[in-house]
Amino acid sequence: QVQLVESGGGLVQAGGSLRLSCAASGNIISINTMGWYRQAPGKQRELVATITNRDSTNYADSVKGRFTISSDNAKNTVHLQMSGLKPEDTAVFFCNAAVLTTLRPFPRNYWGKGTLVTVSS
């Protein structure tokens, strides 16, 4: 089994910054991709950013230039540095990881429980 634990959410004023972190633990052999998704009230969950184990990144257009994803492969952690936050960034942010474990011969997607980011105007 794999656990993803997020931290770093909170309340921030528009224009401010926050840094989210996610640590994966469990029967991990390797992690192919880690990323962040978010779900605003009344909306579907959407991609924010992903990073592969070769440091290839992908961002939603809405966060390009404001958010930066990074990872520490040795520690199975991923971070999301968010700056220039806007009220429309308010959402629950979820960590996601495609993990190869000792339980299966193929990677499986795992999700954290989420951390709330609230941006006030």
Short mmCIF file of N, CA and C in Angstrom, two decimals:
data_model
loop_
_atom_site.label_atom_id
_atom_site.label_comp_id
_atom_site.label_asym_id
_atom_site.label_seq_id
_atom_site.Cartn_x
_atom_site.Cartn_y
_atom_site.Cartn_z
N GLN A 1 0.84 -1.19 0.00
CA GLN A 1 0.00 0.00 0.00
C GLN A 1 0.88 1.24 0.00
N VAL A 2 0.31 2.32 -0.56
CA VAL A 2 1.03 3.58 -0.67
C VAL A 2 0.21 4.69 -0.04
N GLN A 3 0.86 5.56 0.69
CA GLN A 3 0.20 6.73 1.27
C GLN A 3 0.84 7.99 0.71
N LEU A 4 -0.01 8.95 0.36
CA LEU A 4 0.43 10.28 -0.06
C LEU A 4 -0.10 11.27 0.95
N VAL A 5 0.79 12.06 1.52
CA VAL A 5 0.39 13.02 2.55
C VAL A 5 0.80 14.42 2.09
N GLU A 6 -0.22 15.27 1.94
CA GLU A 6 0.02 16.66 1.51
C GLU A 6 0.16 17.58 2.72
N SER A 7 0.86 18.67 2.52
CA SER A 7 0.97 19.70 3.54
C SER A 7 1.20 21.04 2.86
N GLY A 8 0.95 22.11 3.61
CA GLY A 8 1.28 23.45 3.13
C GLY A 8 0.11 24.30 2.69
N GLY A 9 -1.09 23.76 2.72
CA GLY A 9 -2.23 24.57 2.34
C GLY A 9 -2.53 25.62 3.40
N GLY A 10 -3.46 26.51 3.07
CA GLY A 10 -3.84 27.54 4.03
C GLY A 10 -4.51 28.72 3.36
N LEU A 11 -4.61 29.79 4.11
CA LEU A 11 -5.26 31.02 3.65
C LEU A 11 -4.19 32.04 3.29
N VAL A 12 -4.34 32.64 2.11
CA VAL A 12 -3.38 33.64 1.67
C VAL A 12 -4.12 34.73 0.91
N GLN A 13 -3.59 35.93 0.94
CA GLN A 13 -4.20 37.02 0.19
C GLN A 13 -3.81 36.94 -1.28
N ALA A 14 -4.64 37.50 -2.11
CA ALA A 14 -4.35 37.54 -3.54
C ALA A 14 -2.98 38.18 -3.77
N GLY A 15 -2.22 37.56 -4.67
CA GLY A 15 -0.88 38.01 -4.94
C GLY A 15 0.18 37.33 -4.09
N GLY A 16 -0.25 36.60 -3.09
CA GLY A 16 0.67 35.94 -2.18
C GLY A 16 1.19 34.61 -2.71
N SER A 17 1.94 33.93 -1.86
CA SER A 17 2.58 32.68 -2.25
C SER A 17 2.33 31.60 -1.21
N LEU A 18 2.33 30.36 -1.69
CA LEU A 18 2.26 29.19 -0.83
C LEU A 18 3.10 28.09 -1.45
N ARG A 19 3.58 27.20 -0.61
CA ARG A 19 4.32 26.04 -1.10
C ARG A 19 3.67 24.78 -0.56
N LEU A 20 3.22 23.94 -1.47
CA LEU A 20 2.63 22.65 -1.10
C LEU A 20 3.68 21.56 -1.21
N SER A 21 3.58 20.59 -0.32
CA SER A 21 4.48 19.44 -0.38
C SER A 21 3.66 18.16 -0.26
N CYS A 22 4.20 17.10 -0.84
CA CYS A 22 3.54 15.79 -0.78
C CYS A 22 4.63 14.74 -0.64
N ALA A 23 4.45 13.88 0.34
CA ALA A 23 5.42 12.80 0.56
C ALA A 23 4.73 11.46 0.37
N ALA A 24 5.35 10.60 -0.41
CA ALA A 24 4.82 9.26 -0.65
C ALA A 24 5.60 8.25 0.18
N SER A 25 4.86 7.29 0.74
CA SER A 25 5.51 6.25 1.53
C SER A 25 4.77 4.94 1.32
N GLY A 26 5.45 3.84 1.65
CA GLY A 26 4.84 2.53 1.49
C GLY A 26 5.74 1.58 0.74
N ASN A 27 5.12 0.59 0.11
CA ASN A 27 5.88 -0.44 -0.61
C ASN A 27 6.25 0.05 -2.01
N ILE A 28 7.09 1.09 -2.05
CA ILE A 28 7.40 1.76 -3.31
C ILE A 28 8.67 1.21 -3.93
N ILE A 29 8.57 0.79 -5.19
CA ILE A 29 9.76 0.43 -5.95
C ILE A 29 10.25 1.66 -6.71
N SER A 30 9.32 2.30 -7.40
CA SER A 30 9.66 3.53 -8.13
C SER A 30 8.40 4.33 -8.37
N ILE A 31 8.59 5.62 -8.62
CA ILE A 31 7.48 6.51 -8.95
C ILE A 31 7.74 7.09 -10.33
N ASN A 32 6.81 6.89 -11.25
CA ASN A 32 6.98 7.37 -12.62
C ASN A 32 6.67 8.86 -12.73
N THR A 33 5.55 9.25 -12.17
CA THR A 33 5.08 10.63 -12.28
C THR A 33 4.42 11.04 -10.97
N MET A 34 4.65 12.26 -10.56
CA MET A 34 3.93 12.85 -9.44
C MET A 34 3.31 14.15 -9.92
N GLY A 35 2.23 14.53 -9.28
CA GLY A 35 1.59 15.75 -9.74
C GLY A 35 0.59 16.29 -8.76
N TRP A 36 0.04 17.42 -9.14
CA TRP A 36 -0.97 18.11 -8.34
C TRP A 36 -2.20 18.34 -9.20
N TYR A 37 -3.35 18.09 -8.61
CA TYR A 37 -4.64 18.39 -9.20
C TYR A 37 -5.39 19.24 -8.19
N ARG A 38 -6.42 19.91 -8.66
CA ARG A 38 -7.23 20.71 -7.74
C ARG A 38 -8.69 20.61 -8.09
N GLN A 39 -9.51 20.82 -7.07
CA GLN A 39 -10.96 20.80 -7.27
C GLN A 39 -11.57 21.96 -6.52
N ALA A 40 -12.11 22.89 -7.27
CA ALA A 40 -12.80 24.03 -6.68
C ALA A 40 -14.24 23.66 -6.39
N PRO A 41 -14.89 24.38 -5.48
CA PRO A 41 -16.29 24.07 -5.14
C PRO A 41 -17.17 24.06 -6.38
N GLY A 42 -17.92 22.99 -6.55
CA GLY A 42 -18.84 22.89 -7.67
C GLY A 42 -18.21 22.59 -9.00
N LYS A 43 -16.90 22.31 -9.01
CA LYS A 43 -16.22 22.04 -10.26
C LYS A 43 -15.55 20.67 -10.24
N GLN A 44 -15.17 20.21 -11.42
CA GLN A 44 -14.49 18.93 -11.51
C GLN A 44 -13.02 19.09 -11.15
N ARG A 45 -12.42 17.98 -10.76
CA ARG A 45 -11.00 17.98 -10.47
C ARG A 45 -10.23 18.22 -11.76
N GLU A 46 -9.20 19.07 -11.69
CA GLU A 46 -8.44 19.40 -12.87
C GLU A 46 -6.94 19.33 -12.60
N LEU A 47 -6.21 19.08 -13.68
CA LEU A 47 -4.76 19.02 -13.60
C LEU A 47 -4.19 20.40 -13.29
N VAL A 48 -3.20 20.43 -12.39
CA VAL A 48 -2.45 21.66 -12.15
C VAL A 48 -1.06 21.54 -12.76
N ALA A 49 -0.33 20.50 -12.34
CA ALA A 49 1.02 20.31 -12.84
C ALA A 49 1.47 18.88 -12.56
N THR A 50 2.33 18.35 -13.43
CA THR A 50 2.92 17.05 -13.21
C THR A 50 4.41 17.10 -13.49
N ILE A 51 5.13 16.13 -12.92
CA ILE A 51 6.56 16.02 -13.15
C ILE A 51 6.91 14.54 -13.20
N THR A 52 7.73 14.17 -14.18
CA THR A 52 8.12 12.77 -14.30
C THR A 52 9.42 12.52 -13.54
N ASN A 53 9.80 11.24 -13.48
CA ASN A 53 11.05 10.91 -12.79
C ASN A 53 12.27 11.34 -13.60
N ARG A 54 12.05 11.86 -14.79
CA ARG A 54 13.13 12.45 -15.58
C ARG A 54 13.01 13.97 -15.61
N ASP A 55 12.19 14.51 -14.68
CA ASP A 55 12.04 15.95 -14.51
C ASP A 55 11.37 16.65 -15.69
N SER A 56 10.57 15.91 -16.43
CA SER A 56 9.77 16.54 -17.47
C SER A 56 8.49 17.07 -16.82
N THR A 57 8.19 18.33 -17.05
CA THR A 57 7.05 18.95 -16.39
C THR A 57 5.94 19.32 -17.37
N ASN A 58 4.75 19.42 -16.81
CA ASN A 58 3.58 19.82 -17.58
C ASN A 58 2.70 20.68 -16.68
N TYR A 59 2.21 21.79 -17.21
CA TYR A 59 1.40 22.71 -16.42
C TYR A 59 0.08 23.02 -17.12
N ALA A 60 -0.94 23.26 -16.33
CA ALA A 60 -2.17 23.80 -16.88
C ALA A 60 -1.89 25.23 -17.35
N ASP A 61 -2.55 25.64 -18.40
CA ASP A 61 -2.33 26.99 -18.93
C ASP A 61 -2.62 28.05 -17.88
N SER A 62 -3.57 27.79 -17.01
CA SER A 62 -3.99 28.78 -16.02
C SER A 62 -2.94 29.07 -14.96
N VAL A 63 -1.95 28.18 -14.83
CA VAL A 63 -0.94 28.37 -13.78
C VAL A 63 0.47 28.60 -14.33
N LYS A 64 0.63 28.49 -15.63
CA LYS A 64 1.95 28.68 -16.23
C LYS A 64 2.51 30.06 -15.88
N GLY A 65 3.77 30.06 -15.46
CA GLY A 65 4.41 31.31 -15.09
C GLY A 65 4.19 31.71 -13.66
N ARG A 66 3.26 31.05 -12.98
CA ARG A 66 2.98 31.38 -11.56
C ARG A 66 3.33 30.23 -10.62
N PHE A 67 3.14 29.01 -11.09
CA PHE A 67 3.39 27.83 -10.26
C PHE A 67 4.62 27.08 -10.79
N THR A 68 5.36 26.47 -9.87
CA THR A 68 6.51 25.66 -10.24
C THR A 68 6.46 24.34 -9.49
N ILE A 69 6.51 23.24 -10.22
CA ILE A 69 6.53 21.92 -9.61
C ILE A 69 7.96 21.40 -9.58
N SER A 70 8.30 20.73 -8.49
CA SER A 70 9.62 20.13 -8.37
C SER A 70 9.50 18.85 -7.57
N SER A 71 10.51 18.01 -7.65
CA SER A 71 10.46 16.74 -6.92
C SER A 71 11.83 16.37 -6.39
N ASP A 72 11.80 15.53 -5.38
CA ASP A 72 13.02 14.92 -4.84
C ASP A 72 12.81 13.42 -4.96
N ASN A 73 13.35 12.83 -6.01
CA ASN A 73 13.08 11.42 -6.27
C ASN A 73 13.59 10.51 -5.16
N ALA A 74 14.70 10.90 -4.55
CA ALA A 74 15.26 10.06 -3.49
C ALA A 74 14.35 10.02 -2.27
N LYS A 75 13.58 11.09 -2.08
CA LYS A 75 12.70 11.17 -0.92
C LYS A 75 11.24 10.94 -1.27
N ASN A 76 10.97 10.65 -2.55
CA ASN A 76 9.59 10.42 -3.00
C ASN A 76 8.67 11.58 -2.61
N THR A 77 9.15 12.78 -2.85
CA THR A 77 8.35 13.95 -2.52
C THR A 77 8.19 14.85 -3.74
N VAL A 78 7.13 15.61 -3.73
CA VAL A 78 6.87 16.58 -4.78
C VAL A 78 6.40 17.87 -4.12
N HIS A 79 6.80 18.97 -4.71
CA HIS A 79 6.44 20.28 -4.17
C HIS A 79 5.76 21.10 -5.26
N LEU A 80 4.94 22.03 -4.83
CA LEU A 80 4.32 22.97 -5.75
C LEU A 80 4.49 24.36 -5.16
N GLN A 81 5.35 25.15 -5.76
CA GLN A 81 5.54 26.53 -5.34
C GLN A 81 4.56 27.40 -6.11
N MET A 82 3.69 28.06 -5.37
CA MET A 82 2.64 28.86 -6.00
C MET A 82 2.85 30.32 -5.66
N SER A 83 2.89 31.16 -6.65
CA SER A 83 3.03 32.59 -6.44
C SER A 83 2.00 33.31 -7.31
N GLY A 84 1.82 34.58 -7.03
CA GLY A 84 0.82 35.33 -7.77
C GLY A 84 -0.56 34.72 -7.66
N LEU A 85 -0.88 34.24 -6.46
CA LEU A 85 -2.15 33.52 -6.29
C LEU A 85 -3.34 34.44 -6.51
N LYS A 86 -4.38 33.85 -7.08
CA LYS A 86 -5.61 34.57 -7.40
C LYS A 86 -6.77 33.91 -6.68
N PRO A 87 -7.84 34.65 -6.43
CA PRO A 87 -9.01 34.03 -5.77
C PRO A 87 -9.51 32.80 -6.52
N GLU A 88 -9.38 32.79 -7.83
CA GLU A 88 -9.84 31.63 -8.60
C GLU A 88 -8.94 30.41 -8.44
N ASP A 89 -7.82 30.55 -7.73
CA ASP A 89 -6.99 29.39 -7.40
C ASP A 89 -7.52 28.66 -6.17
N THR A 90 -8.49 29.23 -5.50
CA THR A 90 -9.06 28.59 -4.31
C THR A 90 -9.60 27.21 -4.66
N ALA A 91 -9.12 26.20 -3.94
CA ALA A 91 -9.51 24.82 -4.25
C ALA A 91 -8.87 23.89 -3.23
N VAL A 92 -9.32 22.66 -3.25
CA VAL A 92 -8.61 21.59 -2.55
C VAL A 92 -7.59 21.02 -3.53
N PHE A 93 -6.35 21.01 -3.14
CA PHE A 93 -5.26 20.52 -3.98
C PHE A 93 -4.93 19.08 -3.57
N PHE A 94 -4.90 18.21 -4.56
CA PHE A 94 -4.64 16.80 -4.33
C PHE A 94 -3.32 16.38 -4.97
N CYS A 95 -2.56 15.61 -4.23
CA CYS A 95 -1.33 15.02 -4.75
C CYS A 95 -1.67 13.70 -5.44
N ASN A 96 -0.99 13.45 -6.54
CA ASN A 96 -1.20 12.21 -7.29
C ASN A 96 0.15 11.61 -7.65
N ALA A 97 0.22 10.28 -7.65
CA ALA A 97 1.47 9.64 -8.03
C ALA A 97 1.19 8.31 -8.74
N ALA A 98 1.94 8.06 -9.78
CA ALA A 98 1.88 6.76 -10.47
C ALA A 98 3.03 5.93 -9.92
N VAL A 99 2.68 4.91 -9.14
CA VAL A 99 3.67 4.22 -8.32
C VAL A 99 3.76 2.74 -8.68
N LEU A 100 4.97 2.28 -8.84
CA LEU A 100 5.22 0.84 -8.99
C LEU A 100 5.56 0.29 -7.59
N THR A 101 4.76 -0.68 -7.17
CA THR A 101 4.97 -1.24 -5.83
C THR A 101 5.33 -2.71 -5.93
N THR A 102 5.59 -3.27 -4.78
CA THR A 102 5.90 -4.71 -4.72
C THR A 102 4.65 -5.55 -4.90
N LEU A 103 3.47 -4.90 -4.92
CA LEU A 103 2.20 -5.63 -4.96
C LEU A 103 1.75 -5.97 -6.37
N ARG A 104 2.18 -5.18 -7.36
CA ARG A 104 1.71 -5.35 -8.73
C ARG A 104 2.88 -5.16 -9.71
N PRO A 105 2.80 -5.82 -10.88
CA PRO A 105 3.88 -5.67 -11.87
C PRO A 105 3.73 -4.44 -12.74
N PHE A 106 2.78 -3.54 -12.42
CA PHE A 106 2.55 -2.34 -13.22
C PHE A 106 2.25 -1.18 -12.28
N PRO A 107 2.48 0.06 -12.72
CA PRO A 107 2.22 1.22 -11.85
C PRO A 107 0.72 1.41 -11.63
N ARG A 108 0.40 1.97 -10.49
CA ARG A 108 -0.98 2.29 -10.17
C ARG A 108 -1.04 3.73 -9.66
N ASN A 109 -2.16 4.40 -9.95
CA ASN A 109 -2.36 5.77 -9.48
C ASN A 109 -2.81 5.81 -8.02
N TYR A 110 -2.19 6.69 -7.25
CA TYR A 110 -2.59 6.90 -5.87
C TYR A 110 -2.88 8.40 -5.66
N TRP A 111 -3.78 8.67 -4.71
CA TRP A 111 -4.18 10.04 -4.40
C TRP A 111 -4.01 10.33 -2.91
N GLY A 112 -3.63 11.58 -2.64
CA GLY A 112 -3.67 12.04 -1.27
C GLY A 112 -5.08 12.49 -0.92
N LYS A 113 -5.26 12.89 0.35
CA LYS A 113 -6.59 13.30 0.81
C LYS A 113 -6.89 14.75 0.50
N GLY A 114 -5.86 15.50 0.14
CA GLY A 114 -6.07 16.89 -0.27
C GLY A 114 -5.73 17.89 0.81
N THR A 115 -5.37 19.08 0.36
CA THR A 115 -5.10 20.20 1.26
C THR A 115 -5.77 21.44 0.69
N LEU A 116 -6.43 22.19 1.54
CA LEU A 116 -7.22 23.32 1.10
C LEU A 116 -6.36 24.57 0.95
N VAL A 117 -6.49 25.21 -0.19
CA VAL A 117 -5.86 26.50 -0.45
C VAL A 117 -6.97 27.52 -0.66
N THR A 118 -6.95 28.56 0.14
CA THR A 118 -7.97 29.61 0.03
C THR A 118 -7.25 30.93 -0.24
N VAL A 119 -7.64 31.59 -1.32
CA VAL A 119 -7.04 32.86 -1.69
C VAL A 119 -8.10 33.95 -1.55
N SER A 120 -7.85 34.88 -0.67
CA SER A 120 -8.81 35.96 -0.44
C SER A 120 -8.49 37.15 -1.32
N SER A 121 -9.55 37.87 -1.69
CA SER A 121 -9.37 39.04 -2.57
C SER A 121 -9.12 40.31 -1.78
#
